[in-house]
PDB file of C-alpha atoms and ligand atoms in Angstrom:
ATOM      1  CA  MET A   1      11.700  16.594  48.473  1.00 90.00           C
ATOM      2  CA  PHE A   2      12.026  17.621  44.844  1.00 98.00           C
ATOM      3  CA  LYS A   3       9.328  17.439  42.229  1.00 98.00           C
ATOM      4  CA  VAL A   4      11.149  17.978  38.923  1.00 98.00           C
ATOM      5  CA  ILE A   5       9.266  19.181  35.846  1.00 98.00           C
ATOM      6  CA  VAL A   6      11.058  19.523  32.492  1.00 98.00           C
ATOM      7  CA  LYS A   7       9.571  21.652  29.721  1.00 98.00           C
ATOM      8  CA  ASP A   8      10.622  22.477  26.172  1.00 98.00           C
ATOM      9  CA  ASN A   9      11.045  26.228  26.319  1.00 98.00           C
ATOM     10  CA  TYR A  10      11.099  29.252  28.612  1.00 98.00           C
ATOM     11  CA  ASP A  11       7.434  30.146  28.058  1.00 98.00           C
ATOM     12  CA  GLU A  12       6.329  26.656  29.062  1.00 98.00           C
ATOM     13  CA  VAL A  13       8.652  26.743  32.077  1.00 98.00           C
ATOM     14  CA  SER A  14       7.116  30.063  33.156  1.00 98.00           C
ATOM     15  CA  ALA A  15       3.555  28.781  32.672  1.00 98.00           C
ATOM     16  CA  GLU A  16       4.367  25.710  34.772  1.00 98.00           C
ATOM     17  CA  ALA A  17       5.901  27.837  37.545  1.00 98.00           C
ATOM     18  CA  PHE A  18       2.788  30.011  37.479  1.00 98.00           C
ATOM     19  CA  LYS A  19       0.620  26.910  38.043  1.00 98.00           C
ATOM     20  CA  VAL A  20       2.456  26.348  41.335  1.00 98.00           C
ATOM     21  CA  MET A  21       2.083  30.024  42.268  1.00 98.00           C
ATOM     22  CA  LYS A  22      -1.586  30.079  41.230  1.00 98.00           C
ATOM     23  CA  GLU A  23      -2.454  27.160  43.450  1.00 98.00           C
ATOM     24  CA  VAL A  24      -1.087  29.080  46.437  1.00 98.00           C
ATOM     25  CA  LEU A  25      -2.857  32.296  45.408  1.00 98.00           C
ATOM     26  CA  ASP A  26      -6.118  30.382  44.900  1.00 98.00           C
ATOM     27  CA  THR A  27      -6.067  28.409  48.124  1.00 97.00           C
ATOM     28  CA  GLU A  28      -4.481  30.705  50.714  1.00 96.00           C
ATOM     29  CA  GLU A  29      -6.002  33.952  51.811  1.00 94.00           C
ATOM     30  CA  ASN A  30      -3.404  36.694  51.316  1.00 95.00           C
ATOM     31  CA  PRO A  31      -0.327  34.455  51.230  1.00 97.00           C
ATOM     32  CA  VAL A  32       3.091  35.947  51.936  1.00 98.00           C
ATOM     33  CA  LEU A  33       5.188  35.651  48.769  1.00 98.00           C
ATOM     34  CA  GLY A  34       8.965  35.249  48.711  1.00 98.00           C
ATOM     35  CA  LEU A  35      10.241  36.718  45.451  1.00 98.00           C
ATOM     36  CA  ALA A  36      13.456  36.539  43.448  1.00 98.00           C
ATOM     37  CA  THR A  37      15.190  38.595  40.798  1.00 97.00           C
ATOM     38  CA  GLY A  38      17.221  37.483  37.771  1.00 95.00           C
ATOM     39  CA  SER A  39      16.060  36.471  34.319  1.00 95.00           C
ATOM     40  CA  SER A  40      14.611  33.126  35.484  1.00 98.00           C
ATOM     41  CA  PRO A  41      11.419  34.421  37.180  1.00 98.00           C
ATOM     42  CA  VAL A  42      10.592  37.208  34.670  1.00 98.00           C
ATOM     43  CA  GLY A  43       8.219  34.938  32.697  1.00 98.00           C
ATOM     44  CA  LEU A  44       6.469  33.892  35.915  1.00 98.00           C
ATOM     45  CA  TYR A  45       5.965  37.557  36.820  1.00 98.00           C
ATOM     46  CA  LYS A  46       4.510  38.176  33.333  1.00 98.00           C
ATOM     47  CA  GLU A  47       2.033  35.374  33.997  1.00 98.00           C
ATOM     48  CA  MET A  48       1.116  36.936  37.360  1.00 98.00           C
ATOM     49  CA  ILE A  49       0.542  40.298  35.656  1.00 98.00           C
ATOM     50  CA  ARG A  50      -1.567  38.680  32.929  1.00 98.00           C
ATOM     51  CA  ASP A  51      -3.609  36.837  35.557  1.00 98.00           C
ATOM     52  CA  HIS A  52      -4.091  40.062  37.553  1.00 98.00           C
ATOM     53  CA  LYS A  53      -5.326  41.902  34.437  1.00 98.00           C
ATOM     54  CA  GLU A  54      -7.552  39.070  33.220  1.00 98.00           C
ATOM     55  CA  THR A  55      -9.076  37.867  36.495  1.00 98.00           C
ATOM     56  CA  GLY A  56      -8.808  40.994  38.633  1.00 97.00           C
ATOM     57  CA  ARG A  57      -6.926  39.047  41.312  1.00 98.00           C
ATOM     58  CA  SER A  58      -5.903  41.586  43.919  1.00 98.00           C
ATOM     59  CA  TYR A  59      -2.539  41.908  45.686  1.00 98.00           C
ATOM     60  CA  LYS A  60      -3.720  44.755  47.959  1.00 97.00           C
ATOM     61  CA  ASN A  61      -3.389  42.668  51.104  1.00 96.00           C
ATOM     62  CA  ILE A  62      -0.486  40.506  50.030  1.00 98.00           C
ATOM     63  CA  LEU A  63       3.000  40.943  51.514  1.00 98.00           C
ATOM     64  CA  THR A  64       6.161  40.202  49.576  1.00 98.00           C
ATOM     65  CA  PHE A  65       9.714  39.612  50.754  1.00 98.00           C
ATOM     66  CA  ASN A  66      12.533  39.667  48.224  1.00 98.00           C
ATOM     67  CA  LEU A  67      15.605  37.540  48.622  1.00 98.00           C
ATOM     68  CA  ASP A  68      18.411  40.005  48.123  1.00 98.00           C
ATOM     69  CA  GLU A  69      19.853  43.346  47.063  1.00 98.00           C
ATOM     70  CA  TYR A  70      23.230  44.614  45.905  1.00 98.00           C
ATOM     71  CA  VAL A  71      25.266  46.571  48.448  1.00 98.00           C
ATOM     72  CA  GLY A  72      26.093  50.115  47.451  1.00 97.00           C
ATOM     73  CA  LEU A  73      23.585  50.791  44.680  1.00 96.00           C
ATOM     74  CA  PRO A  74      21.047  53.517  45.388  1.00 96.00           C
ATOM     75  CA  ARG A  75      17.487  52.095  45.481  1.00 96.00           C
ATOM     76  CA  ASP A  76      16.605  53.921  42.275  1.00 96.00           C
ATOM     77  CA  HIS A  77      19.690  52.621  40.384  1.00 97.00           C
ATOM     78  CA  ARG A  78      18.598  50.948  37.143  1.00 96.00           C
ATOM     79  CA  GLU A  79      20.117  47.630  38.251  1.00 97.00           C
ATOM     80  CA  SER A  80      19.014  47.603  41.883  1.00 98.00           C
ATOM     81  CA  TYR A  81      16.714  44.716  42.732  1.00 98.00           C
ATOM     82  CA  TRP A  82      14.219  47.262  44.076  1.00 98.00           C
ATOM     83  CA  THR A  83      14.029  48.744  40.566  1.00 98.00           C
ATOM     84  CA  PHE A  84      13.953  45.296  38.954  1.00 98.00           C
ATOM     85  CA  MET A  85      10.975  44.194  41.002  1.00 98.00           C
ATOM     86  CA  HIS A  86       9.043  47.376  40.262  1.00 98.00           C
ATOM     87  CA  GLN A  87       9.779  47.157  36.537  1.00 98.00           C
ATOM     88  CA  ASN A  88       8.970  43.463  36.243  1.00 98.00           C
ATOM     89  CA  LEU A  89       6.046  43.058  38.661  1.00 98.00           C
ATOM     90  CA  PHE A  90       5.060  45.618  41.271  1.00 98.00           C
ATOM     91  CA  ASN A  91       4.258  48.470  38.849  1.00 98.00           C
ATOM     92  CA  TYR A  92       1.732  46.242  37.059  1.00 98.00           C
ATOM     93  CA  ILE A  93      -0.235  44.795  39.997  1.00 98.00           C
ATOM     94  CA  ASP A  94      -2.142  46.580  42.759  1.00 98.00           C
ATOM     95  CA  ILE A  95       0.294  45.881  45.617  1.00 98.00           C
ATOM     96  CA  PRO A  96       0.863  48.930  47.854  1.00 97.00           C
ATOM     97  CA  ASP A  97       4.536  49.855  48.283  1.00 96.00           C
ATOM     98  CA  GLU A  98       4.271  49.452  52.060  1.00 98.00           C
ATOM     99  CA  ASN A  99       3.570  45.711  51.541  1.00 98.00           C
ATOM    100  CA  VAL A 100       6.769  45.238  49.570  1.00 98.00           C
ATOM    101  CA  HIS A 101       9.996  44.227  51.332  1.00 98.00           C
ATOM    102  CA  VAL A 102      13.357  44.313  49.556  1.00 98.00           C
ATOM    103  CA  PRO A 103      16.547  44.265  51.664  1.00 98.00           C
ATOM    104  CA  LEU A 104      18.314  47.614  51.895  1.00 97.00           C
ATOM    105  CA  GLY A 105      21.852  47.619  50.514  1.00 97.00           C
ATOM    106  CA  ASN A 106      22.815  51.020  51.885  1.00 97.00           C
ATOM    107  CA  GLY A 107      23.548  52.620  55.274  1.00 97.00           C
ATOM    108  CA  ASP A 108      24.157  50.388  58.280  1.00 98.00           C
ATOM    109  CA  ILE A 109      24.238  47.000  56.541  1.00 98.00           C
ATOM    110  CA  GLU A 110      24.482  44.932  59.720  1.00 98.00           C
ATOM    111  CA  GLU A 111      21.472  46.671  61.211  1.00 98.00           C
ATOM    112  CA  ASN A 112      19.538  46.342  57.920  1.00 98.00           C
ATOM    113  CA  CYS A 113      20.186  42.587  57.902  1.00 98.00           C
ATOM    114  CA  ARG A 114      19.055  42.212  61.504  1.00 98.00           C
ATOM    115  CA  ALA A 115      15.886  44.243  60.921  1.00 98.00           C
ATOM    116  CA  TYR A 116      15.035  42.380  57.700  1.00 98.00           C
ATOM    117  CA  GLU A 117      15.367  38.970  59.327  1.00 98.00           C
ATOM    118  CA  GLU A 118      13.294  40.141  62.300  1.00 98.00           C
ATOM    119  CA  GLU A 119      10.471  41.326  60.019  1.00 98.00           C
ATOM    120  CA  LEU A 120      10.661  38.182  57.877  1.00 98.00           C
ATOM    121  CA  LYS A 121      10.437  35.984  60.969  1.00 98.00           C
ATOM    122  CA  LYS A 122       7.079  37.507  61.901  1.00 98.00           C
ATOM    123  CA  HIS A 123       5.571  35.861  58.816  1.00 98.00           C
ATOM    124  CA  GLN A 124       5.293  32.457  57.204  1.00 98.00           C
ATOM    125  CA  VAL A 125       6.298  32.637  53.558  1.00 98.00           C
ATOM    126  CA  ALA A 126       3.727  30.515  51.695  1.00 98.00           C
ATOM    127  CA  ILE A 127       5.769  30.195  48.514  1.00 98.00           C
ATOM    128  CA  GLN A 128       9.353  31.192  47.808  1.00 99.00           C
ATOM    129  CA  VAL A 129      10.397  31.748  44.195  1.00 99.00           C
ATOM    130  CA  LEU A 130      14.043  30.886  43.481  1.00 98.00           C
ATOM    131  CA  GLY A 131      16.482  30.907  40.607  1.00 98.00           C
ATOM    132  CA  ILE A 132      19.912  29.311  40.887  1.00 98.00           C
ATOM    133  CA  GLY A 133      23.356  30.705  40.132  1.00 95.00           C
ATOM    134  CA  SER A 134      25.702  28.798  37.822  1.00 94.00           C
ATOM    135  CA  ASP A 135      27.894  28.225  40.920  1.00 94.00           C
ATOM    136  CA  GLY A 136      24.945  26.729  42.840  1.00 96.00           C
ATOM    137  CA  HIS A 137      24.023  29.856  44.789  1.00 96.00           C
ATOM    138  CA  ILE A 138      20.456  30.598  45.804  1.00 98.00           C
ATOM    139  CA  ALA A 139      19.574  34.219  46.540  1.00 98.00           C
ATOM    140  CA  PHE A 140      23.155  35.467  46.979  1.00 97.00           C
ATOM    141  CA  ASN A 141      24.305  32.665  49.260  1.00 98.00           C
ATOM    142  CA  GLU A 142      27.552  31.761  47.566  1.00 96.00           C
ATOM    143  CA  PRO A 143      29.503  28.483  47.932  1.00 96.00           C
ATOM    144  CA  GLY A 144      30.822  28.081  51.474  1.00 97.00           C
ATOM    145  CA  CYS A 145      27.916  29.967  53.034  1.00 97.00           C
ATOM    146  CA  PRO A 146      26.778  28.095  56.179  1.00 98.00           C
ATOM    147  CA  PHE A 147      23.457  26.244  56.016  1.00 98.00           C
ATOM    148  CA  ASP A 148      22.303  27.949  59.234  1.00 98.00           C
ATOM    149  CA  SER A 149      22.797  31.474  57.829  1.00 98.00           C
ATOM    150  CA  VAL A 150      20.090  34.130  58.220  1.00 98.00           C
ATOM    151  CA  THR A 151      19.956  37.519  56.445  1.00 98.00           C
ATOM    152  CA  HIS A 152      23.551  38.677  56.022  1.00 98.00           C
ATOM    153  CA  GLU A 153      26.034  40.448  53.771  1.00 98.00           C
ATOM    154  CA  MET A 154      27.734  38.104  51.279  1.00 97.00           C
ATOM    155  CA  PRO A 155      30.788  38.864  49.135  1.00 97.00           C
ATOM    156  CA  LEU A 156      30.004  37.861  45.533  1.00 96.00           C
ATOM    157  CA  THR A 157      32.184  35.322  43.734  1.00 94.00           C
ATOM    158  CA  GLU A 158      34.059  36.208  40.567  1.00 95.00           C
ATOM    159  CA  GLN A 159      31.761  33.772  38.720  1.00 92.00           C
ATOM    160  CA  THR A 160      28.586  35.528  39.901  1.00 92.00           C
ATOM    161  CA  ARG A 161      30.013  38.957  39.087  1.00 97.00           C
ATOM    162  CA  LYS A 162      30.948  37.697  35.605  1.00 95.00           C
ATOM    163  CA  ASP A 163      27.458  36.205  35.131  1.00 92.00           C
ATOM    164  CA  ASN A 164      25.805  39.445  36.171  1.00 94.00           C
ATOM    165  CA  ALA A 165      28.119  41.788  34.224  1.00 96.00           C
ATOM    166  CA  ARG A 166      25.639  41.498  31.341  1.00 94.00           C
ATOM    167  CA  PHE A 167      23.355  43.825  33.301  1.00 94.00           C
ATOM    168  CA  PHE A 168      26.166  46.344  33.893  1.00 96.00           C
ATOM    169  CA  ASP A 169      27.247  47.180  30.308  1.00 96.00           C
ATOM    170  CA  GLY A 170      29.197  43.892  30.256  1.00 97.00           C
ATOM    171  CA  ASP A 171      31.664  45.456  32.692  1.00 97.00           C
ATOM    172  CA  ILE A 172      32.482  43.306  35.748  1.00 97.00           C
ATOM    173  CA  ASN A 173      33.979  46.347  37.482  1.00 97.00           C
ATOM    174  CA  GLN A 174      30.547  47.929  37.683  1.00 96.00           C
ATOM    175  CA  VAL A 175      29.057  44.868  39.417  1.00 97.00           C
ATOM    176  CA  PRO A 176      28.882  45.391  43.199  1.00 98.00           C
ATOM    177  CA  VAL A 177      31.266  43.231  45.221  1.00 97.00           C
ATOM    178  CA  SER A 178      28.740  42.167  47.831  1.00 98.00           C
ATOM    179  CA  ALA A 179      25.039  41.846  48.498  1.00 98.00           C
ATOM    180  CA  VAL A 180      22.563  41.641  51.343  1.00 98.00           C
ATOM    181  CA  THR A 181      20.786  38.310  51.153  1.00 98.00           C
ATOM    182  CA  MET A 182      18.327  36.194  53.059  1.00 98.00           C
ATOM    183  CA  GLY A 183      20.318  33.298  54.485  1.00 98.00           C
ATOM    184  CA  LEU A 184      19.896  29.633  53.658  1.00 98.00           C
ATOM    185  CA  ALA A 185      18.060  28.996  56.941  1.00 98.00           C
ATOM    186  CA  SER A 186      15.735  31.946  56.205  1.00 98.00           C
ATOM    187  CA  ILE A 187      14.861  30.452  52.799  1.00 98.00           C
ATOM    188  CA  MET A 188      14.291  26.979  54.240  1.00 98.00           C
ATOM    189  CA  ARG A 189      11.483  28.317  56.487  1.00 98.00           C
ATOM    190  CA  ALA A 190       9.228  28.856  53.437  1.00 98.00           C
ATOM    191  CA  LYS A 191       6.336  26.396  53.286  1.00 98.00           C
ATOM    192  CA  LYS A 192       6.750  25.765  49.565  1.00 98.00           C
ATOM    193  CA  ILE A 193       9.483  26.563  47.060  1.00 98.00           C
ATOM    194  CA  VAL A 194       9.389  26.870  43.274  1.00 99.00           C
ATOM    195  CA  LEU A 195      12.822  26.999  41.642  1.00 99.00           C
ATOM    196  CA  ILE A 196      13.207  27.946  37.978  1.00 99.00           C
ATOM    197  CA  ALA A 197      16.313  27.217  35.886  1.00 98.00           C
ATOM    198  CA  THR A 198      16.879  27.292  32.146  1.00 98.00           C
ATOM    199  CA  GLY A 199      19.921  27.032  29.909  1.00 98.00           C
ATOM    200  CA  ALA A 200      22.990  24.825  29.689  1.00 98.00           C
ATOM    201  CA  ASN A 201      25.033  27.010  32.067  1.00 96.00           C
ATOM    202  CA  LYS A 202      22.717  25.898  34.921  1.00 98.00           C
ATOM    203  CA  ALA A 203      23.023  22.147  34.252  1.00 98.00           C
ATOM    204  CA  ASP A 204      25.910  21.517  36.695  1.00 98.00           C
ATOM    205  CA  ALA A 205      24.302  23.557  39.471  1.00 98.00           C
ATOM    206  CA  VAL A 206      20.957  21.779  38.968  1.00 98.00           C
ATOM    207  CA  TYR A 207      22.717  18.409  39.102  1.00 98.00           C
ATOM    208  CA  GLY A 208      24.583  19.405  42.276  1.00 98.00           C
ATOM    209  CA  MET A 209      21.378  20.607  43.918  1.00 98.00           C
ATOM    210  CA  ILE A 210      19.376  17.448  43.228  1.00 98.00           C
ATOM    211  CA  LYS A 211      21.828  14.581  42.802  1.00 98.00           C
ATOM    212  CA  GLY A 212      25.011  15.875  44.384  1.00 98.00           C
ATOM    213  CA  GLU A 213      26.244  15.569  47.933  1.00 98.00           C
ATOM    214  CA  LYS A 214      24.601  17.924  50.411  1.00 98.00           C
ATOM    215  CA  THR A 215      27.423  20.385  50.915  1.00 98.00           C
ATOM    216  CA  THR A 216      27.929  24.105  51.355  1.00 98.00           C
ATOM    217  CA  ASP A 217      30.056  23.939  48.159  1.00 98.00           C
ATOM    218  CA  CYS A 218      26.676  23.843  46.395  1.00 98.00           C
ATOM    219  CA  PRO A 219      24.411  26.026  48.557  1.00 98.00           C
ATOM    220  CA  ALA A 220      21.260  24.913  46.665  1.00 98.00           C
ATOM    221  CA  SER A 221      21.867  21.334  47.859  1.00 98.00           C
ATOM    222  CA  ILE A 222      20.370  22.394  51.208  1.00 98.00           C
ATOM    223  CA  LEU A 223      17.020  22.152  49.417  1.00 98.00           C
ATOM    224  CA  GLN A 224      17.382  18.348  49.565  1.00 98.00           C
ATOM    225  CA  ASP A 225      16.132  18.760  53.151  1.00 98.00           C
ATOM    226  CA  HIS A 226      13.072  20.849  52.243  1.00 98.00           C
ATOM    227  CA  PRO A 227       9.723  19.005  52.194  1.00 98.00           C
ATOM    228  CA  ASP A 228       8.174  20.770  49.185  1.00 98.00           C
ATOM    229  CA  VAL A 229      10.342  22.013  46.301  1.00 98.00           C
ATOM    230  CA  THR A 230       9.087  22.103  42.709  1.00 98.00           C
ATOM    231  CA  VAL A 231      11.951  22.511  40.240  1.00 99.00           C
ATOM    232  CA  VAL A 232      10.916  23.689  36.776  1.00 99.00           C
ATOM    233  CA  LEU A 233      13.590  23.240  34.097  1.00 98.00           C
ATOM    234  CA  ASP A 234      14.094  23.340  30.368  1.00 98.00           C
ATOM    235  CA  GLN A 235      15.852  20.446  28.640  1.00 98.00           C
ATOM    236  CA  ALA A 236      19.253  22.164  28.708  1.00 98.00           C
ATOM    237  CA  ALA A 237      19.201  22.811  32.468  1.00 98.00           C
ATOM    238  CA  ALA A 238      17.998  19.234  33.071  1.00 98.00           C
ATOM    239  CA  ALA A 239      20.615  17.674  30.760  1.00 98.00           C
ATOM    240  CA  LYS A 240      22.856  16.263  33.521  1.00 98.00           C
ATOM    241  CA  LEU A 241      20.131  14.759  35.720  1.00 97.00           C
TER     242      LEU A 241
HETATM  243  C1  LIG B   1      21.350  36.321  40.732  1.00 95.78           C
HETATM  244  C2  LIG B   1      20.371  36.394  41.912  1.00 95.78           C
HETATM  245  C3  LIG B   1      19.755  35.069  42.191  1.00 95.78           C
HETATM  246  C4  LIG B   1      19.410  34.428  40.874  1.00 95.78           C
HETATM  247  C5  LIG B   1      20.661  34.053  40.128  1.00 95.78           C
HETATM  248  C6  LIG B   1      20.411  33.558  38.714  1.00 95.78           C
HETATM  249  O1  LIG B   1      22.612  36.770  40.959  1.00 95.78           O
HETATM  250  N1  LIG B   1      20.866  36.938  43.131  1.00 95.78           N
HETATM  251  O2  LIG B   1      18.615  35.220  43.033  1.00 95.78           O
HETATM  252  O3  LIG B   1      18.667  33.251  41.086  1.00 95.78           O
HETATM  253  O4  LIG B   1      21.618  35.049  40.195  1.00 95.78           O
HETATM  254  O5  LIG B   1      20.067  34.584  37.849  1.00 95.78           O
HETATM  255  P1  LIG B   1      19.390  34.359  36.446  1.00 95.78           P
HETATM  256  O6  LIG B   1      17.989  33.900  36.727  1.00 95.78           O
HETATM  257  O7  LIG B   1      19.416  35.689  35.755  1.00 95.78           O
HETATM  258  O8  LIG B   1      20.179  33.320  35.751  1.00 95.78           O
END
């Protein structure tokens, strides 16, 4: 079930997403957090950092599981999702590195996927943060990805590689061709989901997710079956609803 909230600008969207996160942090003792990368959740992470500094909320006993990671980038590459999460959140809160889980995009990929899913399955994710790709992907589950997928390697679409080229000197050739990603079934196990989308280039994907047919052509449409999804949008992303 979707609860859709539309706000006027990115700061208000981030503050609203933080309200959903805060309720979980306030009510559950050491909740397991499912985290996402991309520009959409950066404002939410800023709110979490501000809250940590202002209230002293501790993340010492909190576990996090990230959705995905590029295949082939070293962990310390400036565009790896490991680096992104440290630069946008982990370095500014008191979470110990051993509590942080980000899929490994190097070495034996099949074994990494199996091990990640096994570890994830030991826990109940209390809240999963999501963005959405302009082609309707969530995490890196691209169109056509089966709804029963668990952590796996996914080839990236041309569209996604174009969208993400902005992080790689605008050069699509530098964007990795595949990623390790939690599957759609892995994501659906989360108790609660907060999905953030802003900008006109997300309007079609947001429409497909909420009002479209439930189909693997729009992977996010699987969320129609989830009992608790809050979607926080700006006017541009909500324009086609
Ligand atoms: C990326 C990530 C997704 C993210 C999406 C949108 O490729 N793998 O998890 O939700 O694309 O990114 P952005 O928030 O920057 O628009």
